[in-house]
PDB file of C-alpha atoms in Angstrom:
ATOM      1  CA  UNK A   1      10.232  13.360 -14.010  1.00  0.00           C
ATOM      2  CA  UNK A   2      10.858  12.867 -17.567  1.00  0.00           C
ATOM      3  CA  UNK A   3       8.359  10.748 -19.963  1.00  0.00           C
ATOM      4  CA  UNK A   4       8.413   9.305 -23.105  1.00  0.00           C
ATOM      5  CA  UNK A   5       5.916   6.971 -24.905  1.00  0.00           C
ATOM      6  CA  UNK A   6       7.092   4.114 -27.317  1.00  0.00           C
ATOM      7  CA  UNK A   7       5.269   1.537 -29.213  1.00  0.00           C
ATOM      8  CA  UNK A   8       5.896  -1.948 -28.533  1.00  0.00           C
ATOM      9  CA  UNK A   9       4.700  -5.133 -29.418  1.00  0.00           C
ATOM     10  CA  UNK A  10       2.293  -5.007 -26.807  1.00  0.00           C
ATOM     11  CA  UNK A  11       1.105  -1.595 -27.821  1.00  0.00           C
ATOM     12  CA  UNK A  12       1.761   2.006 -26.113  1.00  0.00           C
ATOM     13  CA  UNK A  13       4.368   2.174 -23.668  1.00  0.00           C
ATOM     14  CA  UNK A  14       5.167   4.672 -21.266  1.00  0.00           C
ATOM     15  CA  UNK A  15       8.687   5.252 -19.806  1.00  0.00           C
ATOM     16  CA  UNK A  16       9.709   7.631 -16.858  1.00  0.00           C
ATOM     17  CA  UNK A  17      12.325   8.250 -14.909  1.00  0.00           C
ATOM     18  CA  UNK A  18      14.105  10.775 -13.264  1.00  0.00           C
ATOM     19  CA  UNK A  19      18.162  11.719 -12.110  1.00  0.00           C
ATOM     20  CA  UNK A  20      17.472   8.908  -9.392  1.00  0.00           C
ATOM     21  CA  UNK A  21      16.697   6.017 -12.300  1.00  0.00           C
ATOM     22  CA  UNK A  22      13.946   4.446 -13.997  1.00  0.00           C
ATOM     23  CA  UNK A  23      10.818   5.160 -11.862  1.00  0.00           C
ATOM     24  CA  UNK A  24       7.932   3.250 -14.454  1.00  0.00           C
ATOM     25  CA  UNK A  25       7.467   0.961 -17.309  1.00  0.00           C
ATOM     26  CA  UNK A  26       3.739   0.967 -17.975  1.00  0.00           C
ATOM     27  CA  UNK A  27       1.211  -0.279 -20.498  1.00  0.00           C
ATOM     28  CA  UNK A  28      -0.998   2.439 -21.603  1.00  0.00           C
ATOM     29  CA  UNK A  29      -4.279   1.909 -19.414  1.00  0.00           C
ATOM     30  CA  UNK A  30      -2.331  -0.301 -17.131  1.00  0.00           C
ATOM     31  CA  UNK A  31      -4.007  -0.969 -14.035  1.00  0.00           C
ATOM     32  CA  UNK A  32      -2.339   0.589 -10.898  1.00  0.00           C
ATOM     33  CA  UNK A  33      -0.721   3.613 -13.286  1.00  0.00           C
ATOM     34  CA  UNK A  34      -2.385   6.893 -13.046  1.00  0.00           C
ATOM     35  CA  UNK A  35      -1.413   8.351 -16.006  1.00  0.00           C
ATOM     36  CA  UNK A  36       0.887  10.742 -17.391  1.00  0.00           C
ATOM     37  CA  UNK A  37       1.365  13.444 -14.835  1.00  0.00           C
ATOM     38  CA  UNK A  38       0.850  17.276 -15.779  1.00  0.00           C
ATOM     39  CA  UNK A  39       3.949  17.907 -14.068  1.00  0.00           C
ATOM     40  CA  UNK A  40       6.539  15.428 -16.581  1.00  0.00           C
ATOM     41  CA  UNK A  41       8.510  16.698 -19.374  1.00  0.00           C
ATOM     42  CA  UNK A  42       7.983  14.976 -22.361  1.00  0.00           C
ATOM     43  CA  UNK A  43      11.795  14.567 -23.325  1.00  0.00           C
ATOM     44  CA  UNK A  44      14.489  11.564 -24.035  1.00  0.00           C
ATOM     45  CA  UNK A  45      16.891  11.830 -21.697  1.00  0.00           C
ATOM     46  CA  UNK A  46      19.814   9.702 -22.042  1.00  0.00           C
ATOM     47  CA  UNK A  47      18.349   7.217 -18.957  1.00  0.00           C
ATOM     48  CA  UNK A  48      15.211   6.959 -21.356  1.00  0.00           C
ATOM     49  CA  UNK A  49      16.966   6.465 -24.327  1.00  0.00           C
ATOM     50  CA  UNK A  50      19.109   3.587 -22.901  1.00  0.00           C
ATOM     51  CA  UNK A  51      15.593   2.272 -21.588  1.00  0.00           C
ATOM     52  CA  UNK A  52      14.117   2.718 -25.196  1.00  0.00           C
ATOM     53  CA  UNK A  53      16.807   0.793 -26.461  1.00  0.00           C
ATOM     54  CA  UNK A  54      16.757  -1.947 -24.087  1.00  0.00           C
ATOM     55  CA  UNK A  55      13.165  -2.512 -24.272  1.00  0.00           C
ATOM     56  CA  UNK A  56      13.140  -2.342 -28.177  1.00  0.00           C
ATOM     57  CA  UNK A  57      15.818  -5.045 -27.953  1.00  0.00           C
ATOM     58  CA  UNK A  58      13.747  -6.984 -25.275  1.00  0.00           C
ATOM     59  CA  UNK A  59      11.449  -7.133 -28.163  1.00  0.00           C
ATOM     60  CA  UNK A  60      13.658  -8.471 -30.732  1.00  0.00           C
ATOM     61  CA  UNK A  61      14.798 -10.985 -28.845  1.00  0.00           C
ATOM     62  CA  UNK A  62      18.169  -9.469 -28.213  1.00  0.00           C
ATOM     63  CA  UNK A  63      17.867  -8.725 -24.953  1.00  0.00           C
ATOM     64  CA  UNK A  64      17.305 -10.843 -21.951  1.00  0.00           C
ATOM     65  CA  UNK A  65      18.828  -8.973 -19.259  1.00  0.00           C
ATOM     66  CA  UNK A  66      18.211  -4.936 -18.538  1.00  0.00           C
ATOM     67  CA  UNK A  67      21.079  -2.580 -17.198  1.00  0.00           C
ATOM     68  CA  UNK A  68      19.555   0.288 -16.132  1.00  0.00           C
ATOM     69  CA  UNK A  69      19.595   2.286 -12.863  1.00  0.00           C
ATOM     70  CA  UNK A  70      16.170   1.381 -11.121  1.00  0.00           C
ATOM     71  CA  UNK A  71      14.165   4.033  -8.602  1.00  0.00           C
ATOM     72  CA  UNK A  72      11.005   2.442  -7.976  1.00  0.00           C
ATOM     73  CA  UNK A  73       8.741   3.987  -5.385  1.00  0.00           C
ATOM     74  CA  UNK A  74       6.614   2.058  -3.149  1.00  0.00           C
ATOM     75  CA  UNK A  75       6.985   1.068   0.711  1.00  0.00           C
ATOM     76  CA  UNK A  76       9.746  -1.138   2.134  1.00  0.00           C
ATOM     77  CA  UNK A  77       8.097  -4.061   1.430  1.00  0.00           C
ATOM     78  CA  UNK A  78       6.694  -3.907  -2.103  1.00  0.00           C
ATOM     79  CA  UNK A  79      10.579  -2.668  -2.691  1.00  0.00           C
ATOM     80  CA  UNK A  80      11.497  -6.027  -0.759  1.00  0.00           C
ATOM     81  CA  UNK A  81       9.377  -7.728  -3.424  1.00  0.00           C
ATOM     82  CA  UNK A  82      10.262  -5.719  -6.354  1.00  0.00           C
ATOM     83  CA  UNK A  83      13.968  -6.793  -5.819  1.00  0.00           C
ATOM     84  CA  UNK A  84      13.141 -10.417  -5.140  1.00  0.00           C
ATOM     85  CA  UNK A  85      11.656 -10.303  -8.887  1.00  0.00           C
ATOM     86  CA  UNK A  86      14.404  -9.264  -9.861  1.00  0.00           C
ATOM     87  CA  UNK A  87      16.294 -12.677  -9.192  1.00  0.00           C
ATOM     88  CA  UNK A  88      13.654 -14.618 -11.515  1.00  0.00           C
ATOM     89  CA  UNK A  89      15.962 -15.734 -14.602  1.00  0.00           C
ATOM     90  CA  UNK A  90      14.332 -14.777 -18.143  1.00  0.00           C
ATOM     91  CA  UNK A  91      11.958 -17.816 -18.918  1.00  0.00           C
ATOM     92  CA  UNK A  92      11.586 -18.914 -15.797  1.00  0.00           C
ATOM     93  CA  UNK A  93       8.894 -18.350 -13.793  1.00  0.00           C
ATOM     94  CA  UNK A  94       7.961 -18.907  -9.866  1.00  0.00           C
ATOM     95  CA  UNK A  95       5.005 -18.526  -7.480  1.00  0.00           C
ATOM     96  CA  UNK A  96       3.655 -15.764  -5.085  1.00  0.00           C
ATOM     97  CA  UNK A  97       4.273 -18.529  -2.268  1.00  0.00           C
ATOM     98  CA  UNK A  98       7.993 -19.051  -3.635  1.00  0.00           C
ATOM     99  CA  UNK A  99       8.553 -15.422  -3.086  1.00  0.00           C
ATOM    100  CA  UNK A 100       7.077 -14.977   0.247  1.00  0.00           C
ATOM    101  CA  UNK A 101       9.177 -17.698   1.361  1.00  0.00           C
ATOM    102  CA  UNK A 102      12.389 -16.516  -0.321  1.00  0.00           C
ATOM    103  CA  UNK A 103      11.321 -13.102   1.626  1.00  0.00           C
ATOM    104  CA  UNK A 104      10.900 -15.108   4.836  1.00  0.00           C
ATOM    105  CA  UNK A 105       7.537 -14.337   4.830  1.00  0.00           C
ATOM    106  CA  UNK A 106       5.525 -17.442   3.606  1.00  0.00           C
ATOM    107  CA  UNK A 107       2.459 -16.890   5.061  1.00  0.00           C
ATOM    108  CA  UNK A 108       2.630 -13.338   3.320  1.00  0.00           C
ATOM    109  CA  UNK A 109       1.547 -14.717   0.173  1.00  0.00           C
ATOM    110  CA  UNK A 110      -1.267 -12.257  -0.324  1.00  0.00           C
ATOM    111  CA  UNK A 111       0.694  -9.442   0.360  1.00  0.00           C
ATOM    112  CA  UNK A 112       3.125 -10.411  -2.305  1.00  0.00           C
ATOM    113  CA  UNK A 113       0.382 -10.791  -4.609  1.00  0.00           C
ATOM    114  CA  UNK A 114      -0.750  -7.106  -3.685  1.00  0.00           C
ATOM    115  CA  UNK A 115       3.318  -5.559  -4.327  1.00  0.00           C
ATOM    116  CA  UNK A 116       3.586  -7.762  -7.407  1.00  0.00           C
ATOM    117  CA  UNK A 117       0.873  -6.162  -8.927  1.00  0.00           C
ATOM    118  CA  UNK A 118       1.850  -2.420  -8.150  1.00  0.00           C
ATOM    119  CA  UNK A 119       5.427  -3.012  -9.580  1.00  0.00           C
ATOM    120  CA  UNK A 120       6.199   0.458 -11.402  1.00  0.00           C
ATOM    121  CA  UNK A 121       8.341  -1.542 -13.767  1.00  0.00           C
ATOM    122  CA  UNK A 122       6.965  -3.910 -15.761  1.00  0.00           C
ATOM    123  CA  UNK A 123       8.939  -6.242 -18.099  1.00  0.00           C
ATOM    124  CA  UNK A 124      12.294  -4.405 -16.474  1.00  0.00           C
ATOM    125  CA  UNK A 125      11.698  -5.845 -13.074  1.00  0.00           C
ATOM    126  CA  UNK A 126       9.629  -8.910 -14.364  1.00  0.00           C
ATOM    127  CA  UNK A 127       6.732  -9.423 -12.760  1.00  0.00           C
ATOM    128  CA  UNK A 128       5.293 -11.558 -15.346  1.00  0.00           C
ATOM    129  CA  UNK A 129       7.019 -14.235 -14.080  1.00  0.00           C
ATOM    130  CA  UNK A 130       5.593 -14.963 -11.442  1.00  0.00           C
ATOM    131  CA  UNK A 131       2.554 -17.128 -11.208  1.00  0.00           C
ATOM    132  CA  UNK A 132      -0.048 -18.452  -8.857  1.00  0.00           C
ATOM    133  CA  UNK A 133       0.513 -21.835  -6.898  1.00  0.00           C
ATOM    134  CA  UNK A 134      -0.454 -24.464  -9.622  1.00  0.00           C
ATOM    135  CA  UNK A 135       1.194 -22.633 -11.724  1.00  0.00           C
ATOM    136  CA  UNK A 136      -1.440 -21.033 -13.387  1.00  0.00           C
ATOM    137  CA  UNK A 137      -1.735 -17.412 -14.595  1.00  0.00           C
ATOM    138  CA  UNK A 138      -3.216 -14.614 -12.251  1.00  0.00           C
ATOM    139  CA  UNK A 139      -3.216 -11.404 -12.263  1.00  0.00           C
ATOM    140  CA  UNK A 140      -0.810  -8.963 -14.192  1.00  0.00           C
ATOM    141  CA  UNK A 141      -1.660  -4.963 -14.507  1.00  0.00           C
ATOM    142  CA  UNK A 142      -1.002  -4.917 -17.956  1.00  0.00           C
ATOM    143  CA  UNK A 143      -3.384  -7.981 -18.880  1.00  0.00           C
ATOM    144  CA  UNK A 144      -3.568 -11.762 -18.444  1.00  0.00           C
ATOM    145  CA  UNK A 145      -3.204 -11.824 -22.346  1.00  0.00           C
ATOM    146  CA  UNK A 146       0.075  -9.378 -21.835  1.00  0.00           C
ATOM    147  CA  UNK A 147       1.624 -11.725 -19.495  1.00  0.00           C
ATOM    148  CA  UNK A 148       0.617 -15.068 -21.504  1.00  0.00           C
ATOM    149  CA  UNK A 149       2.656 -13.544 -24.441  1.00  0.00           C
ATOM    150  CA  UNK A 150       5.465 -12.182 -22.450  1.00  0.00           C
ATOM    151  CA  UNK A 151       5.993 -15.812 -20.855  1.00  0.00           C
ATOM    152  CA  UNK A 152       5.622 -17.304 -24.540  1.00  0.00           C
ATOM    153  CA  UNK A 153       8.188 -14.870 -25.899  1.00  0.00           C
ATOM    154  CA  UNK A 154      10.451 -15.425 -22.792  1.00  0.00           C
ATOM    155  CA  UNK A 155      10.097 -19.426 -23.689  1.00  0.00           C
ATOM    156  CA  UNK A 156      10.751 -19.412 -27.086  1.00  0.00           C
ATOM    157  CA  UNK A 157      13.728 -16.862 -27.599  1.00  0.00           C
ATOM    158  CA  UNK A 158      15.235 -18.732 -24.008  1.00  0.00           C
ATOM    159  CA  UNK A 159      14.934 -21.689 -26.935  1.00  0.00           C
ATOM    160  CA  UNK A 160      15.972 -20.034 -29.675  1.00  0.00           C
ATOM    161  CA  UNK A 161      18.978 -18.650 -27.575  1.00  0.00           C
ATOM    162  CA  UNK A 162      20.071 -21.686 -26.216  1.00  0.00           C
ATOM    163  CA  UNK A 163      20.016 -23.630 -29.863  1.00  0.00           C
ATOM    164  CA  UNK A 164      22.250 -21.039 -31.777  1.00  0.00           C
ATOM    165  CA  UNK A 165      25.627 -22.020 -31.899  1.00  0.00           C
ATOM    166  CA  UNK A 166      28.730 -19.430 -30.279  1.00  0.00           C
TER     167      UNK A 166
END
């Protein structure tokens, strides 16, 4: 596994991935990530460069929509979950019940909650997107006050976007 740390607008992040994809987009002291491992090269591969780049773009605005190969690692159903997330458009946002019903699942709510938060991937396989059934924010690994600014950013360039001429 390969490593490298970049700062972000939300502070230190770490980005790993191996010949298989992108295996984790964490927050430093993110909740559910153990750290970097003794056994990862620090070293910018080309995956983590195109990562870099995408998530530095993210940040600017530029970017609403990440192309990167994606090797997550969790059981069959968190990777059920991780790829419904994947379907949430950029500003948009859903619930834990929408998903558990999209997974044909809906009483699974609780369980979705649980794979949601252990997404290896945050921002990249948006997680923050997802809220609880009034539509009010819970949980997110990297921070309620991560997630509130994500979703704000996400708003507001979706606006910003959408009001600049072709």
């Amino acid at each position: 596994m390969h490593v490298i740390e970049l700062e972000t607008t939300l502070g230190l992040t770490i980005v790993a991935g191996d010949e298989q994809g992108l295996a984790g987009v964490w927050f430093n002291k993110q909740r559910h990530f153990e750290g970097i491992q003794d056994t990862w090269i620090h070293q910018e591969t080309e995956l983590l460069c195109a990562a870099k780049q995408q998530l530095l773009a993210y940040f600017a605005g530029e970017l609403q929509t990440f192309d990167l190969p994606l090797a997550p690692q969790g059981t069959e159903f968190q990777e059920r979950v991780w790829q419904a997330l994947q379907g949430i458009d950029y500003g948009l946002t859903c619930s834990y019940g929408d998903i558990a019903k999209q997974l044909n699942q809906p009483k699974a709510v609780r369980a979705v909650g649980a794979a949601v938060g252990k997404n290896p991937l945050s921002i990249v396989i948006p997680c923050h997107r997802v809220l609880g059934s009034q539509q009010q924010l819970t949980g997110y690994a990297g921070g309620l006050e991560r997630k509130q600014w994500l979703l704000q950013w996400e708003q507001t360039t979706k606006l910003n976007t959408a009001s600049t001429p072709n």
